[in-house]
PDB file of N, CA and C in Angstrom:
ATOM      1  N   MET P  42      85.893 -30.006 -54.548  1.00 54.00           N
ATOM      2  CA  MET P  42      85.103 -29.342 -53.387  1.00 54.00           C
ATOM      3  C   MET P  42      86.226 -27.632 -53.730  1.00 54.00           C
ATOM      4  N   PHE P  43      85.133 -26.527 -52.988  1.00 55.00           N
ATOM      5  CA  PHE P  43      85.916 -25.583 -53.034  1.00 55.00           C
ATOM      6  C   PHE P  43      86.754 -25.263 -51.801  1.00 55.00           C
ATOM      7  N   SER P  44      87.952 -24.845 -51.862  1.00 57.00           N
ATOM      8  CA  SER P  44      88.381 -24.768 -50.268  1.00 57.00           C
ATOM      9  C   SER P  44      88.409 -22.780 -50.030  1.00 57.00           C
ATOM     10  N   PHE P  45      89.202 -22.725 -49.053  1.00 55.00           N
ATOM     11  CA  PHE P  45      89.403 -21.266 -49.002  1.00 55.00           C
ATOM     12  C   PHE P  45      90.741 -20.931 -49.447  1.00 55.00           C
ATOM     13  N   GLN P  46      91.546 -21.846 -49.922  1.00 59.00           N
ATOM     14  CA  GLN P  46      92.863 -21.354 -50.589  1.00 59.00           C
ATOM     15  C   GLN P  46      92.356 -20.827 -52.376  1.00 59.00           C
ATOM     16  N   ASP P  47      91.177 -21.167 -52.589  1.00 58.00           N
ATOM     17  CA  ASP P  47      90.399 -21.438 -54.082  1.00 58.00           C
ATOM     18  C   ASP P  47      90.076 -19.532 -54.021  1.00 58.00           C
ATOM     19  N   LYS P  48      89.081 -19.611 -52.943  1.00 57.00           N
ATOM     20  CA  LYS P  48      88.426 -18.156 -52.603  1.00 57.00           C
ATOM     21  C   LYS P  48      89.718 -16.912 -52.452  1.00 57.00           C
ATOM     22  N   GLU P  49      91.188 -17.292 -51.693  1.00 57.00           N
ATOM     23  CA  GLU P  49      91.694 -16.253 -51.582  1.00 57.00           C
ATOM     24  C   GLU P  49      91.937 -16.218 -52.918  1.00 57.00           C
ATOM     25  N   ASN P  50      92.415 -16.666 -53.736  1.00 59.00           N
ATOM     26  CA  ASN P  50      93.245 -16.468 -55.120  1.00 59.00           C
ATOM     27  C   ASN P  50      92.025 -16.243 -56.157  1.00 59.00           C
ATOM     28  N   ASP P  51      90.783 -16.208 -55.639  1.00 58.00           N
ATOM     29  CA  ASP P  51      89.961 -15.441 -56.709  1.00 58.00           C
ATOM     30  C   ASP P  51      89.724 -14.037 -56.146  1.00 58.00           C
ATOM     31  N   LEU P  52      89.806 -13.940 -55.174  1.00 57.00           N
ATOM     32  CA  LEU P  52      90.155 -12.665 -54.592  1.00 57.00           C
ATOM     33  C   LEU P  52      91.080 -11.582 -55.121  1.00 57.00           C
ATOM     34  N   ASN P  53      92.401 -12.742 -54.856  1.00 58.00           N
ATOM     35  CA  ASN P  53      93.836 -11.603 -55.497  1.00 58.00           C
ATOM     36  C   ASN P  53      93.796 -11.355 -57.143  1.00 58.00           C
ATOM     37  N   THR P  54      92.440 -12.554 -57.569  1.00 57.00           N
ATOM     38  CA  THR P  54      92.406 -12.095 -58.873  1.00 57.00           C
ATOM     39  C   THR P  54      91.696 -11.121 -59.699  1.00 57.00           C
ATOM     40  N   ASP P  55      90.479 -10.508 -58.646  1.00 53.00           N
ATOM     41  CA  ASP P  55      89.388  -9.909 -58.915  1.00 53.00           C
ATOM     42  C   ASP P  55      90.479  -8.254 -58.632  1.00 53.00           C
ATOM     43  N   ILE P  56      91.166  -8.710 -57.282  1.00 55.00           N
ATOM     44  CA  ILE P  56      91.753  -7.474 -57.035  1.00 55.00           C
ATOM     45  C   ILE P  56      92.770  -6.560 -57.682  1.00 55.00           C
ATOM     46  N   HIS P  57      93.284  -7.600 -58.666  1.00 54.00           N
ATOM     47  CA  HIS P  57      94.379  -7.158 -59.721  1.00 54.00           C
ATOM     48  C   HIS P  57      93.695  -7.015 -60.969  1.00 54.00           C
ATOM     49  N   ILE P  58      92.532  -7.358 -61.745  1.00 56.00           N
ATOM     50  CA  ILE P  58      91.994  -6.966 -62.510  1.00 56.00           C
ATOM     51  C   ILE P  58      91.264  -5.831 -62.462  1.00 56.00           C
ATOM     52  N   ASN P  59      90.701  -5.233 -60.987  1.00 56.00           N
ATOM     53  CA  ASN P  59      90.105  -4.206 -60.849  1.00 56.00           C
ATOM     54  C   ASN P  59      90.997  -2.878 -60.800  1.00 56.00           C
ATOM     55  N   SER P  60      92.225  -3.582 -60.058  1.00 62.00           N
ATOM     56  CA  SER P  60      93.173  -1.938 -60.064  1.00 62.00           C
ATOM     57  C   SER P  60      93.670  -1.357 -61.159  1.00 62.00           C
ATOM     58  N   HIS P  61      93.555  -2.020 -62.361  1.00 73.00           N
ATOM     59  CA  HIS P  61      93.676  -1.554 -63.631  1.00 73.00           C
ATOM     60  C   HIS P  61      92.986  -0.424 -64.349  1.00 73.00           C
ATOM     61  N   ARG P  62      91.739  -0.381 -63.892  1.00 82.00           N
ATOM     62  CA  ARG P  62      90.505   0.551 -64.440  1.00 82.00           C
ATOM     63  C   ARG P  62      91.099   1.567 -64.113  1.00 82.00           C
ATOM     64  N   VAL P  63      90.388   2.788 -65.079  1.00 84.00           N
ATOM     65  CA  VAL P  63      90.578   4.135 -64.962  1.00 84.00           C
ATOM     66  C   VAL P  63      88.972   4.901 -65.029  1.00 84.00           C
ATOM     67  N   GLN P  64      88.979   5.587 -63.858  1.00 83.00           N
ATOM     68  CA  GLN P  64      87.894   6.099 -64.060  1.00 83.00           C
ATOM     69  C   GLN P  64      87.755   6.755 -65.285  1.00 83.00           C
ATOM     70  N   TRP P  65      86.226   7.042 -65.610  1.00 84.00           N
ATOM     71  CA  TRP P  65      85.681   7.913 -66.589  1.00 84.00           C
ATOM     72  C   TRP P  65      86.013   9.480 -66.596  1.00 84.00           C
ATOM     73  N   ASN P  66      86.024  10.160 -65.085  1.00 83.00           N
ATOM     74  CA  ASN P  66      86.532  11.127 -64.912  1.00 83.00           C
ATOM     75  C   ASN P  66      87.309  11.450 -64.245  1.00 83.00           C
ATOM     76  N   LYS P  67      88.418  10.870 -64.397  1.00 84.00           N
ATOM     77  CA  LYS P  67      89.555  11.365 -63.625  1.00 84.00           C
ATOM     78  C   LYS P  67      90.376  12.181 -64.347  1.00 84.00           C
ATOM     79  N   GLY P  68      90.444  13.164 -63.459  1.00 84.00           N
ATOM     80  CA  GLY P  68      91.583  14.416 -64.045  1.00 84.00           C
ATOM     81  C   GLY P  68      89.892  15.559 -64.218  1.00 84.00           C
ATOM     82  N   LYS P  69      88.954  15.248 -64.529  1.00 85.00           N
ATOM     83  CA  LYS P  69      88.104  16.442 -64.904  1.00 85.00           C
ATOM     84  C   LYS P  69      87.512  17.289 -63.755  1.00 85.00           C
ATOM     85  N   GLN P  70      87.130  18.123 -63.983  1.00 81.00           N
ATOM     86  CA  GLN P  70      85.937  18.888 -62.900  1.00 81.00           C
ATOM     87  C   GLN P  70      84.441  18.414 -62.824  1.00 81.00           C
ATOM     88  N   VAL P  71      84.147  18.074 -61.594  1.00 83.00           N
ATOM     89  CA  VAL P  71      82.876  17.565 -61.652  1.00 83.00           C
ATOM     90  C   VAL P  71      82.283  18.672 -61.009  1.00 83.00           C
ATOM     91  N   GLY P  72      80.725  18.689 -61.105  1.00 83.00           N
ATOM     92  CA  GLY P  72      79.985  19.645 -60.514  1.00 83.00           C
ATOM     93  C   GLY P  72      79.375  20.781 -61.589  1.00 83.00           C
ATOM     94  N   GLN P  73      79.188  22.158 -61.256  1.00 82.00           N
ATOM     95  CA  GLN P  73      78.267  23.133 -61.533  1.00 82.00           C
ATOM     96  C   GLN P  73      79.824  23.580 -62.758  1.00 82.00           C
ATOM     97  N   LYS P  74      79.400  24.230 -63.597  1.00 80.00           N
ATOM     98  CA  LYS P  74      80.571  24.954 -63.776  1.00 80.00           C
ATOM     99  C   LYS P  74      80.016  26.692 -63.143  1.00 80.00           C
ATOM    100  N   MET P  75      81.449  27.153 -63.383  1.00 83.00           N
ATOM    101  CA  MET P  75      81.476  28.559 -62.957  1.00 83.00           C
ATOM    102  C   MET P  75      80.576  29.580 -63.800  1.00 83.00           C
ATOM    103  N   SER P  76      79.781  30.560 -62.948  1.00 85.00           N
ATOM    104  CA  SER P  76      79.354  31.441 -63.820  1.00 85.00           C
ATOM    105  C   SER P  76      79.617  32.142 -64.799  1.00 85.00           C
ATOM    106  N   LEU P  77      79.021  33.072 -65.980  1.00 87.00           N
ATOM    107  CA  LEU P  77      79.915  33.865 -66.519  1.00 87.00           C
ATOM    108  C   LEU P  77      79.889  35.089 -65.746  1.00 87.00           C
ATOM    109  N   LYS P  78      80.964  35.744 -66.221  1.00 93.00           N
ATOM    110  CA  LYS P  78      81.292  37.051 -65.492  1.00 93.00           C
ATOM    111  C   LYS P  78      80.760  38.145 -66.363  1.00 93.00           C
ATOM    112  N   LEU P  79      80.403  39.052 -65.894  1.00 94.00           N
ATOM    113  CA  LEU P  79      79.745  40.638 -66.542  1.00 94.00           C
ATOM    114  C   LEU P  79      80.509  40.855 -67.670  1.00 94.00           C
ATOM    115  N   LYS P  80      82.278  40.726 -67.450  1.00 96.00           N
ATOM    116  CA  LYS P  80      83.027  41.023 -68.739  1.00 96.00           C
ATOM    117  C   LYS P  80      82.816  39.972 -69.807  1.00 96.00           C
ATOM    118  N   MET P  81      82.760  38.649 -69.350  1.00 95.00           N
ATOM    119  CA  MET P  81      82.458  37.865 -70.609  1.00 95.00           C
ATOM    120  C   MET P  81      81.147  37.845 -71.093  1.00 95.00           C
ATOM    121  N   ILE P  82      80.245  38.173 -70.543  1.00 94.00           N
ATOM    122  CA  ILE P  82      78.995  37.882 -71.060  1.00 94.00           C
ATOM    123  C   ILE P  82      79.292  39.275 -72.215  1.00 94.00           C
ATOM    124  N   TRP P  83      79.570  40.243 -72.141  1.00 96.00           N
ATOM    125  CA  TRP P  83      79.408  41.383 -72.766  1.00 96.00           C
ATOM    126  C   TRP P  83      80.379  41.003 -74.075  1.00 96.00           C
ATOM    127  N   ALA P  84      81.639  40.433 -73.737  1.00 97.00           N
ATOM    128  CA  ALA P  84      82.511  40.196 -74.900  1.00 97.00           C
ATOM    129  C   ALA P  84      81.714  38.930 -75.814  1.00 97.00           C
ATOM    130  N   ILE P  85      80.838  38.196 -75.373  1.00 96.00           N
ATOM    131  CA  ILE P  85      80.065  37.125 -76.379  1.00 96.00           C
ATOM    132  C   ILE P  85      79.336  38.108 -76.951  1.00 96.00           C
ATOM    133  N   ARG P  86      78.471  39.049 -76.418  1.00 96.00           N
ATOM    134  CA  ARG P  86      77.546  39.819 -77.203  1.00 96.00           C
ATOM    135  C   ARG P  86      78.306  40.490 -78.207  1.00 96.00           C
ATOM    136  N   ILE P  87      79.160  41.128 -77.912  1.00 97.00           N
ATOM    137  CA  ILE P  87      80.089  42.242 -78.890  1.00 97.00           C
ATOM    138  C   ILE P  87      80.326  41.229 -80.253  1.00 97.00           C
ATOM    139  N   ARG P  88      81.272  40.343 -79.775  1.00 97.00           N
ATOM    140  CA  ARG P  88      81.238  39.227 -80.948  1.00 97.00           C
ATOM    141  C   ARG P  88      80.612  38.265 -81.927  1.00 97.00           C
ATOM    142  N   LEU P  89      79.455  38.393 -81.562  1.00 97.00           N
ATOM    143  CA  LEU P  89      78.074  38.067 -81.957  1.00 97.00           C
ATOM    144  C   LEU P  89      77.464  39.099 -82.767  1.00 97.00           C
ATOM    145  N   GLN P  90      77.516  40.610 -82.009  1.00 97.00           N
ATOM    146  CA  GLN P  90      77.417  41.778 -82.901  1.00 97.00           C
ATOM    147  C   GLN P  90      77.972  41.968 -84.161  1.00 97.00           C
ATOM    148  N   LEU P  91      79.386  41.776 -83.814  1.00 97.00           N
ATOM    149  CA  LEU P  91      80.324  41.917 -85.006  1.00 97.00           C
ATOM    150  C   LEU P  91      80.079  41.028 -86.234  1.00 97.00           C
ATOM    151  N   ALA P  92      79.869  39.656 -85.793  1.00 97.00           N
ATOM    152  CA  ALA P  92      79.635  38.781 -86.941  1.00 97.00           C
ATOM    153  C   ALA P  92      78.396  38.456 -87.254  1.00 97.00           C
ATOM    154  N   HIS P  93      77.290  39.793 -86.977  1.00 96.00           N
ATOM    155  CA  HIS P  93      75.900  39.648 -87.289  1.00 96.00           C
ATOM    156  C   HIS P  93      75.354  38.134 -87.210  1.00 96.00           C
ATOM    157  N   GLN P  94      75.367  37.497 -86.091  1.00 96.00           N
ATOM    158  CA  GLN P  94      74.692  36.317 -86.007  1.00 96.00           C
ATOM    159  C   GLN P  94      73.730  36.473 -85.186  1.00 96.00           C
ATOM    160  N   VAL P  95      72.316  37.403 -85.872  1.00 96.00           N
ATOM    161  CA  VAL P  95      71.242  37.922 -84.871  1.00 96.00           C
ATOM    162  C   VAL P  95      70.863  36.458 -84.115  1.00 96.00           C
ATOM    163  N   ARG P  96      70.604  35.500 -84.773  1.00 94.00           N
ATOM    164  CA  ARG P  96      69.601  34.412 -84.196  1.00 94.00           C
ATOM    165  C   ARG P  96      70.654  34.240 -82.719  1.00 94.00           C
ATOM    166  N   GLU P  97      71.922  34.084 -82.849  1.00 94.00           N
ATOM    167  CA  GLU P  97      72.503  33.443 -82.056  1.00 94.00           C
ATOM    168  C   GLU P  97      72.536  34.504 -80.644  1.00 94.00           C
ATOM    169  N   LEU P  98      72.835  36.163 -81.020  1.00 95.00           N
ATOM    170  CA  LEU P  98      72.750  36.753 -80.310  1.00 95.00           C
ATOM    171  C   LEU P  98      71.397  37.072 -79.697  1.00 95.00           C
ATOM    172  N   ALA P  99      70.159  36.950 -80.123  1.00 93.00           N
ATOM    173  CA  ALA P  99      68.812  36.701 -79.360  1.00 93.00           C
ATOM    174  C   ALA P  99      68.971  35.551 -78.615  1.00 93.00           C
ATOM    175  N   LEU P 100      69.416  34.160 -79.183  1.00 91.00           N
ATOM    176  CA  LEU P 100      69.044  33.072 -77.955  1.00 91.00           C
ATOM    177  C   LEU P 100      70.008  33.406 -76.948  1.00 91.00           C
ATOM    178  N   PHE P 101      70.991  33.931 -76.832  1.00 92.00           N
ATOM    179  CA  PHE P 101      72.222  34.154 -75.707  1.00 92.00           C
ATOM    180  C   PHE P 101      71.587  35.148 -74.765  1.00 92.00           C
ATOM    181  N   ASN P 102      70.796  36.313 -75.351  1.00 92.00           N
ATOM    182  CA  ASN P 102      70.476  37.223 -74.604  1.00 92.00           C
ATOM    183  C   ASN P 102      69.139  36.781 -73.742  1.00 92.00           C
ATOM    184  N   LEU P 103      68.609  36.243 -74.373  1.00 91.00           N
ATOM    185  CA  LEU P 103      66.921  35.266 -73.831  1.00 91.00           C
ATOM    186  C   LEU P 103      67.622  34.593 -72.623  1.00 91.00           C
ATOM    187  N   ALA P 104      68.649  33.676 -73.185  1.00 90.00           N
ATOM    188  CA  ALA P 104      69.297  32.632 -71.954  1.00 90.00           C
ATOM    189  C   ALA P 104      69.843  33.563 -70.748  1.00 90.00           C
ATOM    190  N   ILE P 105      70.600  34.734 -71.216  1.00 91.00           N
ATOM    191  CA  ILE P 105      70.958  35.472 -69.876  1.00 91.00           C
ATOM    192  C   ILE P 105      69.833  35.996 -68.919  1.00 91.00           C
ATOM    193  N   ASP P 106      68.850  36.698 -70.184  1.00 90.00           N
ATOM    194  CA  ASP P 106      68.111  37.164 -69.142  1.00 90.00           C
ATOM    195  C   ASP P 106      67.186  36.459 -68.445  1.00 90.00           C
ATOM    196  N   SER P 107      66.842  35.334 -68.831  1.00 91.00           N
ATOM    197  CA  SER P 107      65.638  33.961 -68.071  1.00 91.00           C
ATOM    198  C   SER P 107      66.374  33.053 -67.102  1.00 91.00           C
ATOM    199  N   LYS P 108      68.029  33.627 -67.364  1.00 85.00           N
ATOM    200  CA  LYS P 108      68.651  32.279 -66.647  1.00 85.00           C
ATOM    201  C   LYS P 108      68.337  30.842 -66.958  1.00 85.00           C
ATOM    202  N   LEU P 109      67.877  30.921 -68.211  1.00 84.00           N
ATOM    203  CA  LEU P 109      67.988  29.008 -68.812  1.00 84.00           C
ATOM    204  C   LEU P 109      69.263  29.039 -69.529  1.00 84.00           C
ATOM    205  N   ARG P 110      69.354  27.764 -69.646  1.00 79.00           N
ATOM    206  CA  ARG P 110      70.041  26.891 -70.157  1.00 79.00           C
ATOM    207  C   ARG P 110      70.017  26.861 -71.830  1.00 79.00           C
ATOM    208  N   GLY P 111      71.131  27.025 -72.767  1.00 73.00           N
ATOM    209  CA  GLY P 111      71.110  27.031 -74.239  1.00 73.00           C
ATOM    210  C   GLY P 111      69.939  25.969 -74.771  1.00 73.00           C
ATOM    211  N   CYS P 112      70.286  24.805 -73.906  1.00 78.00           N
ATOM    212  CA  CYS P 112      69.446  23.584 -74.676  1.00 78.00           C
ATOM    213  C   CYS P 112      68.132  23.652 -74.220  1.00 78.00           C
ATOM    214  N   ASP P 113      67.892  24.242 -72.976  1.00 81.00           N
ATOM    215  CA  ASP P 113      66.260  24.655 -72.894  1.00 81.00           C
ATOM    216  C   ASP P 113      65.576  25.299 -73.964  1.00 81.00           C
ATOM    217  N   LEU P 114      66.501  26.364 -74.336  1.00 76.00           N
ATOM    218  CA  LEU P 114      65.777  27.670 -75.249  1.00 76.00           C
ATOM    219  C   LEU P 114      65.430  27.000 -76.747  1.00 76.00           C
ATOM    220  N   VAL P 115      66.682  26.113 -77.314  1.00 77.00           N
ATOM    221  CA  VAL P 115      66.788  25.617 -78.212  1.00 77.00           C
ATOM    222  C   VAL P 115      65.280  24.011 -78.644  1.00 77.00           C
TER     223      VAL P 115
END
């Protein structure tokens, strides 16, 4: 027969097991990333130009100008 004592022991066991779980996003920022500043945008453009990465530069410029994400463009 099931008693109140058994129920209390089950609850204590559940609490003990659940207290050791670690959240997957503990210590990580959640939400939107900060937008790129103008100085950062130009730094990326210059580095891509110096590296002669024409395709990446074109995609980056298109993404900035159209306000789309990189994954949407590719």
